[in-house]
Tab-separated table of C-alpha atoms and ligand atoms in Angstrom:
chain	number	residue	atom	x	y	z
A	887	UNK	CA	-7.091	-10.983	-47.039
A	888	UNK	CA	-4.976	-10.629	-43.921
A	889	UNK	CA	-5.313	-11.639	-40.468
A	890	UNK	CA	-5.910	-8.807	-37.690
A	891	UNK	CA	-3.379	-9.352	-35.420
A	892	UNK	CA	-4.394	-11.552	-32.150
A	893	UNK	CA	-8.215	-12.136	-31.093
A	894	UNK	CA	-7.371	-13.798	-27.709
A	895	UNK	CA	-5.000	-16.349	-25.976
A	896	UNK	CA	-6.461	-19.077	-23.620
A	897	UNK	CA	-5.386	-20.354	-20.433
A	898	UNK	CA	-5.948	-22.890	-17.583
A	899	UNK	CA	-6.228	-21.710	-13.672
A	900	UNK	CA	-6.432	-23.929	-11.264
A	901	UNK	CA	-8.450	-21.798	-9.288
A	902	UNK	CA	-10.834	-18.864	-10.703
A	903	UNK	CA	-11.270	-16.320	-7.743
A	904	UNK	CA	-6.910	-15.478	-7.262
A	905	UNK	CA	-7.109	-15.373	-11.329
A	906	UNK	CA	-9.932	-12.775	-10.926
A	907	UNK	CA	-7.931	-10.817	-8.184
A	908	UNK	CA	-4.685	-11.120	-10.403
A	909	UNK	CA	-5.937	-9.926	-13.726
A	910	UNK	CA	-8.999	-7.430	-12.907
A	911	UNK	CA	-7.234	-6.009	-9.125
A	912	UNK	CA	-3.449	-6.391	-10.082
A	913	UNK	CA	-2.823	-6.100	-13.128
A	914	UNK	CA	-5.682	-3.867	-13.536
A	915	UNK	CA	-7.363	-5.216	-16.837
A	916	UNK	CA	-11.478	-5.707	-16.916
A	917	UNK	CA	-13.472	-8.836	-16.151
A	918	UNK	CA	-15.404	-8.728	-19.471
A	919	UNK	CA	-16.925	-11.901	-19.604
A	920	UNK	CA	-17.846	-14.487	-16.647
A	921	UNK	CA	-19.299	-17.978	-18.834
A	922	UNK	CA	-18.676	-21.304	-18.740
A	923	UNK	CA	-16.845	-23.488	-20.852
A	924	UNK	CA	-18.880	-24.145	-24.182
A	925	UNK	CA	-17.609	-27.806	-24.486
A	926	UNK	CA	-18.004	-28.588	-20.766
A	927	UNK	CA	-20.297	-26.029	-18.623
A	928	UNK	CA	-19.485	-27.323	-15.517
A	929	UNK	CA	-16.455	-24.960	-15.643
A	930	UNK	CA	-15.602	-21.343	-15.937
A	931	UNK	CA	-14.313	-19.624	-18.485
A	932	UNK	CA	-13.271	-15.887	-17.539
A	933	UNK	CA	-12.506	-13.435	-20.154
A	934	UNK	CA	-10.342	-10.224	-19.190
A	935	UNK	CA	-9.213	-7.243	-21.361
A	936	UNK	CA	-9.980	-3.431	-21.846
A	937	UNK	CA	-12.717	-2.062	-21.458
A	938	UNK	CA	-14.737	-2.871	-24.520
A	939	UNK	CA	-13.240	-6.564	-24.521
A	940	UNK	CA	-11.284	-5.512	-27.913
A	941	UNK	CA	-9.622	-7.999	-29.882
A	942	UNK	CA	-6.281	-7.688	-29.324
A	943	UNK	CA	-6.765	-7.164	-25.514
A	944	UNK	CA	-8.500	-10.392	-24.543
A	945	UNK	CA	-6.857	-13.049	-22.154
A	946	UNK	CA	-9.343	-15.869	-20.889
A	947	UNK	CA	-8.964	-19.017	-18.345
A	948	UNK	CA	-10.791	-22.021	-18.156
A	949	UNK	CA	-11.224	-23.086	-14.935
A	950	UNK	CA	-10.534	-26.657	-13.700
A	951	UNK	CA	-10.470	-25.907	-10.168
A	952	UNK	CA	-7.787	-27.576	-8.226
A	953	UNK	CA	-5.782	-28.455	-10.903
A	954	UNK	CA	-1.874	-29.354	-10.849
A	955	UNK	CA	0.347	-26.991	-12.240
A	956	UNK	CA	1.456	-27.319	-15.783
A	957	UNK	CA	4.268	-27.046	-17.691
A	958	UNK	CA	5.465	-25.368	-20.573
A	959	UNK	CA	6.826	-27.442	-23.193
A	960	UNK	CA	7.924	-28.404	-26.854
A	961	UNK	CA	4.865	-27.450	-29.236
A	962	UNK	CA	3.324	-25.025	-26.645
A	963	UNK	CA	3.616	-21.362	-25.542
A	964	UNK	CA	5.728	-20.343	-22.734
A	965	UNK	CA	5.704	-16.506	-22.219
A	966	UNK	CA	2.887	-13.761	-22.941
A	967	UNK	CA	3.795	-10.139	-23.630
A	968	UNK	CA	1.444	-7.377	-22.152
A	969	UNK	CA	2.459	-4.296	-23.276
A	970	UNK	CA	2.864	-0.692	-21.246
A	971	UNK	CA	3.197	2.603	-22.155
A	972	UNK	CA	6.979	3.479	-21.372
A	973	UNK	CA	9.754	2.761	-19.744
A	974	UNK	CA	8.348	4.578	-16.485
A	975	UNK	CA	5.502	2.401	-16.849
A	976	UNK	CA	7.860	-0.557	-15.970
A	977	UNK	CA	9.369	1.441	-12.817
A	978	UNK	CA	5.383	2.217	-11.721
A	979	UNK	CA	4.502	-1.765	-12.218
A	980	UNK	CA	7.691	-3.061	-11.114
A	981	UNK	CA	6.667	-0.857	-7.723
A	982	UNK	CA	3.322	-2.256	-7.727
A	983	UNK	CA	4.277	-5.610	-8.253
A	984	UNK	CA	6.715	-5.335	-5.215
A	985	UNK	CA	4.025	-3.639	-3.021
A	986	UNK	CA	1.841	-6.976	-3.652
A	987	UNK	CA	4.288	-9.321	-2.972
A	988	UNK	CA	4.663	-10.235	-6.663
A	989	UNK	CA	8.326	-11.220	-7.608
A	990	UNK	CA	8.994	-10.101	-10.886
A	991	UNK	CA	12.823	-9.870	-12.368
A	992	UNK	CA	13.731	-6.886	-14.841
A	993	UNK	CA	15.003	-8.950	-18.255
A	994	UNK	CA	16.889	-7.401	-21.360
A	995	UNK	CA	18.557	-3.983	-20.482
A	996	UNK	CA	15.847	-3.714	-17.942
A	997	UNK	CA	13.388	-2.123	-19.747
A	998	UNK	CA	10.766	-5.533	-19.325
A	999	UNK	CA	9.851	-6.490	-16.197
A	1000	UNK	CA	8.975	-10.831	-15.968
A	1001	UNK	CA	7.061	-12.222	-13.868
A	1002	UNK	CA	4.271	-15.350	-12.967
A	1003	UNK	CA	0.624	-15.124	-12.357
A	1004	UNK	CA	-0.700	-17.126	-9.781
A	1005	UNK	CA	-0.902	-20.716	-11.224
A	1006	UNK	CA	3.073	-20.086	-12.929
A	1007	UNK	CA	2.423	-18.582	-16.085
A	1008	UNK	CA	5.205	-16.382	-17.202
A	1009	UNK	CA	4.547	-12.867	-18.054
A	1010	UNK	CA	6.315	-10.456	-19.265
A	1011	UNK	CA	5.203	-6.720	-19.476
A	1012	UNK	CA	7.250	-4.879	-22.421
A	1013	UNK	CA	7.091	-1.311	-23.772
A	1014	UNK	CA	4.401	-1.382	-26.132
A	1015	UNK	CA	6.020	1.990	-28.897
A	1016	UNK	CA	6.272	0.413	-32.575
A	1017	UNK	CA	2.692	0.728	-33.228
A	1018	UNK	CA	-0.381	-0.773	-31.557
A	1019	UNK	CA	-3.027	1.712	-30.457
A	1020	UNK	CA	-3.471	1.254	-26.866
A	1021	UNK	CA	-6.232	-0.909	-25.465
A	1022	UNK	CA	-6.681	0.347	-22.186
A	1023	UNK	CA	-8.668	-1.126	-18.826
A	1024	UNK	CA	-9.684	1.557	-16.589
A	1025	UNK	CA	-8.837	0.475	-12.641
A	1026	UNK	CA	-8.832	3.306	-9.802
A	1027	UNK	CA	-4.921	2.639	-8.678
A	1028	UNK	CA	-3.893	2.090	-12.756
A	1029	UNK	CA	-3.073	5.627	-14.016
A	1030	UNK	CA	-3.851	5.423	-17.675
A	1031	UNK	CA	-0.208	6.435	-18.839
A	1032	UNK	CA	0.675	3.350	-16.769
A	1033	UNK	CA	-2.163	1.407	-17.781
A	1034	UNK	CA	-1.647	-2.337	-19.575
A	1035	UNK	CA	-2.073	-1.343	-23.604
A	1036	UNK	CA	-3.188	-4.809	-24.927
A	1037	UNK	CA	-0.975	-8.044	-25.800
A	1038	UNK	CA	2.159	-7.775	-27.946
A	1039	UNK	CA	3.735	-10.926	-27.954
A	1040	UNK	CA	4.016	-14.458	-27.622
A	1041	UNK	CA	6.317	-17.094	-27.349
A	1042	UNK	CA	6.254	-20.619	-28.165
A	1043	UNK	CA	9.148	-23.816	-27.758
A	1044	UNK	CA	9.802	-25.454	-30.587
A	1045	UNK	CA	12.056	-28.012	-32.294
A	1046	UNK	CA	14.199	-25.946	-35.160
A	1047	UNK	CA	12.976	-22.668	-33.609
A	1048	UNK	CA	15.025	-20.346	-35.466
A	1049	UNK	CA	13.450	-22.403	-38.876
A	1050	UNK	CA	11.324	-20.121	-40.714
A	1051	UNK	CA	7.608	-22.060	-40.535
A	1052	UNK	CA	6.217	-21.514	-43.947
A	1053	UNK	CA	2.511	-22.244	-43.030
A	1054	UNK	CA	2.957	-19.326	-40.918
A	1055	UNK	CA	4.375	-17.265	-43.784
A	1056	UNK	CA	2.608	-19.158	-46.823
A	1057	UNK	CA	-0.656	-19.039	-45.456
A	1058	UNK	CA	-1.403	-17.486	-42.589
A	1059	UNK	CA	0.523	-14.006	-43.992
A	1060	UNK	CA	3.556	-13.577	-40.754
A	1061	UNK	CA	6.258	-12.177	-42.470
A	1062	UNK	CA	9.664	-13.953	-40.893
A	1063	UNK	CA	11.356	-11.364	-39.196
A	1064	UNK	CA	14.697	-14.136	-39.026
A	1065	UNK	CA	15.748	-16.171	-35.754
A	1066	UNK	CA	12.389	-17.628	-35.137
A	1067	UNK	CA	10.878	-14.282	-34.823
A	1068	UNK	CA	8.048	-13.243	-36.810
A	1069	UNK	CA	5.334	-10.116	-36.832
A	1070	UNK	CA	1.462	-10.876	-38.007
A	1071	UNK	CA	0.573	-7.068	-39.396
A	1072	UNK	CA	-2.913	-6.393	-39.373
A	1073	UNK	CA	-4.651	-3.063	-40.677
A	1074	UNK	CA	-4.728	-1.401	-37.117
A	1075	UNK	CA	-2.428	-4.149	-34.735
A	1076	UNK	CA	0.168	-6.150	-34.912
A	1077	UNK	CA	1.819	-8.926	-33.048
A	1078	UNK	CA	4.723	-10.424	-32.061
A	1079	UNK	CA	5.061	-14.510	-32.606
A	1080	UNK	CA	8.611	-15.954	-31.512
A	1081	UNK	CA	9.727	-19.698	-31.335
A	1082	UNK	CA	12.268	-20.683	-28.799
A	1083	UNK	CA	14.737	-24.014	-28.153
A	1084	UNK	CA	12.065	-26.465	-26.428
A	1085	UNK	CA	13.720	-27.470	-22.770
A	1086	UNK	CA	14.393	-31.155	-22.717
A	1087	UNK	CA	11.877	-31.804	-19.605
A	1088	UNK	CA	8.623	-32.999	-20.998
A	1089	UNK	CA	5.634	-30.757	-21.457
A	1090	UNK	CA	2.553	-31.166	-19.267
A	1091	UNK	CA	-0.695	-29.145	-19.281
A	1092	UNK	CA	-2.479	-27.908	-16.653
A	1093	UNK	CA	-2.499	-25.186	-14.376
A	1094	UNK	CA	-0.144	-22.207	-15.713
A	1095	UNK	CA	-0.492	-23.113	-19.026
A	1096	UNK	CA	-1.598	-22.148	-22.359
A	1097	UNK	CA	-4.394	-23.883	-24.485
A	1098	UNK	CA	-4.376	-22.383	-27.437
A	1099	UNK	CA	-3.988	-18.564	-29.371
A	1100	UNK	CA	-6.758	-17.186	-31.127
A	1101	UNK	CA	-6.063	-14.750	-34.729
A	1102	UNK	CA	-8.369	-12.130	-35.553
A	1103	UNK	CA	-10.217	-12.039	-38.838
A	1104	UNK	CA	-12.671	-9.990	-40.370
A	1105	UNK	CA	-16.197	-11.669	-40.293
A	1106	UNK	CA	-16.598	-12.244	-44.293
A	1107	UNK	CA	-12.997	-13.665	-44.201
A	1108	UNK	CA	-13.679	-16.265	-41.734
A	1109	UNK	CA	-14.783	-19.097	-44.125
A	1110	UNK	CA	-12.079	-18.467	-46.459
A	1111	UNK	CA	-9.670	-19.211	-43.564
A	1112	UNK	CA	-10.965	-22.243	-43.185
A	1113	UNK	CA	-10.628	-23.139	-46.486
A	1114	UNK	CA	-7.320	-22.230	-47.032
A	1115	UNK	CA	-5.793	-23.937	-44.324
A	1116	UNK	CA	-7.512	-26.849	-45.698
A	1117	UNK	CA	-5.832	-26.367	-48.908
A	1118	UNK	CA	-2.575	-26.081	-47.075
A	1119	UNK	CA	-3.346	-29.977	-46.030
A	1120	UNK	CA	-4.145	-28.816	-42.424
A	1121	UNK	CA	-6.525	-30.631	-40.525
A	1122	UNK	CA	-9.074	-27.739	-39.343
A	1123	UNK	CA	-12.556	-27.792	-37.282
A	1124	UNK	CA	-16.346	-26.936	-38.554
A	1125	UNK	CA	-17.003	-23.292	-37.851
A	1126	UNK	CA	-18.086	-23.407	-34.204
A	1127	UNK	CA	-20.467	-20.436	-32.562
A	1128	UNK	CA	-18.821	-19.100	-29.404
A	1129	UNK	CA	-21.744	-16.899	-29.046
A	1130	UNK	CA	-18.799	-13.744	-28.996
A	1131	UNK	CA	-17.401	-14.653	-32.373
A	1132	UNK	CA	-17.571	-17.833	-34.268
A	1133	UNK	CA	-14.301	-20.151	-34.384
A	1134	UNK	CA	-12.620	-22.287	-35.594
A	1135	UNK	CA	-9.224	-24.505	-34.587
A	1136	UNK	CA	-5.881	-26.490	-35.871
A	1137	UNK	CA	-2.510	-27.194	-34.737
A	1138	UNK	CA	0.294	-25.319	-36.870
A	1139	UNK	CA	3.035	-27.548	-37.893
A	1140	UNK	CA	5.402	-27.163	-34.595
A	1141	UNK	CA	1.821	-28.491	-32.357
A	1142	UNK	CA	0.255	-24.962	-30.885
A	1143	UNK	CA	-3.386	-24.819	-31.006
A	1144	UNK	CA	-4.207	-21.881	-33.142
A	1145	UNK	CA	-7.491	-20.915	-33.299
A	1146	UNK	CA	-8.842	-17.834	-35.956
A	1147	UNK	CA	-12.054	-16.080	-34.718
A	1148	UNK	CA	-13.875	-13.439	-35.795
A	1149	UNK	CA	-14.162	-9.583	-34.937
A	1150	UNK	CA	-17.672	-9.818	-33.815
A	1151	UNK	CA	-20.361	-9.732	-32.775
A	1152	UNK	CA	-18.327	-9.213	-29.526
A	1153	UNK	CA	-19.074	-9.082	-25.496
A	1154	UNK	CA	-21.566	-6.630	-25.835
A	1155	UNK	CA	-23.907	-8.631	-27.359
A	1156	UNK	CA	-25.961	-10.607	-24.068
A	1157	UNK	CA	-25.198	-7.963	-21.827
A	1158	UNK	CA	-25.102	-3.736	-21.273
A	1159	UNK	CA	-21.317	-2.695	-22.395
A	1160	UNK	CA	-21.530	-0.847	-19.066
A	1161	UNK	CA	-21.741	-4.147	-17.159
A	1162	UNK	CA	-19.606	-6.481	-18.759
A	1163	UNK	CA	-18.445	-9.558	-16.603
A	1164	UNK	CA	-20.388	-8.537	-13.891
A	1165	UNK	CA	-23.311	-11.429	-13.881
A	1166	UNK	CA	-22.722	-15.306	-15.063
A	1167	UNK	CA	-24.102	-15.658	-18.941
A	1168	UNK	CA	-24.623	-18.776	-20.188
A	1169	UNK	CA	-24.173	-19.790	-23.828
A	1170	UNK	CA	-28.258	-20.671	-25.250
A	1171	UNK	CA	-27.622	-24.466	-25.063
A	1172	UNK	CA	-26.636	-24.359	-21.175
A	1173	UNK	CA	-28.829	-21.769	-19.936
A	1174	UNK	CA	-30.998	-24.638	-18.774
A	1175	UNK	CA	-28.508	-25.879	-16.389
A	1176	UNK	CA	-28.300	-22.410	-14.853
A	1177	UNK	CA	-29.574	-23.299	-11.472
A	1178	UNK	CA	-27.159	-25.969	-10.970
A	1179	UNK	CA	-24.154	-23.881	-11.767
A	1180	UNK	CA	-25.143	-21.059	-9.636
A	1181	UNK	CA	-25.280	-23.360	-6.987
A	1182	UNK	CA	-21.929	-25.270	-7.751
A	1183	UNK	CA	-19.631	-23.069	-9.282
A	1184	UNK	CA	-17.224	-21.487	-7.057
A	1185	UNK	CA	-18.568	-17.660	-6.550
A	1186	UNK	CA	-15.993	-15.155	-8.124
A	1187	UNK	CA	-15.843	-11.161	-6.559
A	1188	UNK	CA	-15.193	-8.825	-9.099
A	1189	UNK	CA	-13.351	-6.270	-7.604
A	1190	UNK	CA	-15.130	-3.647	-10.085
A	1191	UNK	CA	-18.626	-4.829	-8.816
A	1192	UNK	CA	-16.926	-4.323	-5.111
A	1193	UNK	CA	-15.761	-1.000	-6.078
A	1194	UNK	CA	-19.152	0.722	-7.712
A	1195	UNK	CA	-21.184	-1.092	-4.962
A	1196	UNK	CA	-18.655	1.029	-2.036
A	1197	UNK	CA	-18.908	4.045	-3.960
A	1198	UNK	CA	-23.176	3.996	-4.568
B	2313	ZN	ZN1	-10.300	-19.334	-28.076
């Protein structure tokens, strides 16, 4: 039994609409999924990544609109790695970035370009060439050997960063790659997990920040997850339904929210693969309270649904 690599990592925005217009128009991944938050519908939740929503690919935001910025702290994760095709794909998104009036800084020997969203998340986009099959968004000004290929990496502060973390090892199967750097192998993907030395300034959620990191597991593996993270003493939730793959959470022992969900049923299943993201779907348990959340959620544009409606 191994994990699959990532599922999905989730994120607050303080406002939905410039995280739309960052993710699906900049950065050219796909709105796959426009729903609200399970545990409290009167927000958003926005789920972006190729075009088939593919594990591996998926970024998502609740939205608490108008909330204060965050910041990244001990026991949370600091920097997400979206992976490119080459190093020419840095000097086409570097441009881009630039023409937007995006600041991003070129970090290591300049082949990774850094860079925050629009509530202060830090981003960095690497060369994506040890492995991962690409998972790639189609958007009209993204050439596809530019295109974003999926998440690589993460990284987290922690106290004793460069400590190997044997729940990671022991039982959730990351081999410790030394330095507080560690790879989760999957059959097809892989990922990148890092700890670094927490800052001494407090952390503080909010805006910019990141909730939690979801693994990837086969669907008959899911249950024996559970239980062996029980076994491990860790304190871990009831299988919950997230209509898109069932979940379930715990903190690992440095205090980031892991989550392990499983491969499917995936995005496809309430509306036409074609038209992912494009119309609000509301888990069975909310759908009654549709009216009054068309009414007060904030509308979002998806600048695909923009696009096919100029071009019909
Ligand atoms: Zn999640």
């Amino acid at each position: 039994m191994r994990l699959e690599g990532l599922h999905h990592i989730t994120m607050i925005t303080g406002d939905a609409q410039s995280n739309v217009a960052f993710y699906a128009d900049t950065l050219g991944l796909r709105l796959v999924k426009k729903t609200v938050n399970f545990d409290d519908p009167s927000a958003y939740h926005l789920y972006f990544g190729d075009e088939s929503g593919a594990p591996g690919s998926i970024l998502t935001w609740f939205e608490f609109a108008g909330a204060v910025r965050g910041r990244a702290g001990i026991g949370m994760i600091h920097t997400l790695q979206l992976g490119v095709p080459s190093a020419a794909s840095i000097e086409f998104w570097a441009t881009r970035l630039a023409d937007r009036g995006v600041s991003a800084e070129r970090s290591g020997d300049g082949t990774s370009l850094v860079f925050e969203d629009p509530d202060g998340l830090r981003l960095q986009l690497v060369v994506a060439d040890d492995g991962n099959p690409p998972l790639q968004a189609v958007h009209p000004e993204v050439p596809t050997e530019h295109a974003i290929t999926g998440l690589e990496g993460a990284r987290a502060y922690s106290m004793f960063s460069s400590v190997e973390e044997s729940v990671l090892t022991d039982v959730l199967g990351f081999e410790h790659e030394g330095n507080g750097e560690y790879r989760l192998q999957g059959v097809d993907r892989h990922f990148h997990w890092a700890y670094d030395a927490a800052p001494a300034l407090a952390p503080r959620p909010g805006a910019g920040t990141v909730h939690h990191i979801a693994w990837a597991s086969q669907d008959d593996d899911h249950l024996k997850w559970q239980a062996r993270i029980a076994e491990a003493d860790g304190y871990v939730t009831e299988v919950k339904d997230r209509d898109y793959f069932n979940a379930i959470y715990f903190r690992e022992p440095r205090g980031v929210l892991f989550e392990i969900a499983t491969m499917s049923p995936g995005f496809a299943v309430d509306e036409d693969a074609a038209h992912l993201g494009e119309a609000l779907r509301l888990p069975k348990q909310h759908e009654h309270l549709r009216a009054e959340l068309e009414r007060t959620l904030q509308p979002v544009v998806n600048p695909r649904t923009v696009a096919s409606e100029v071009s019909a």
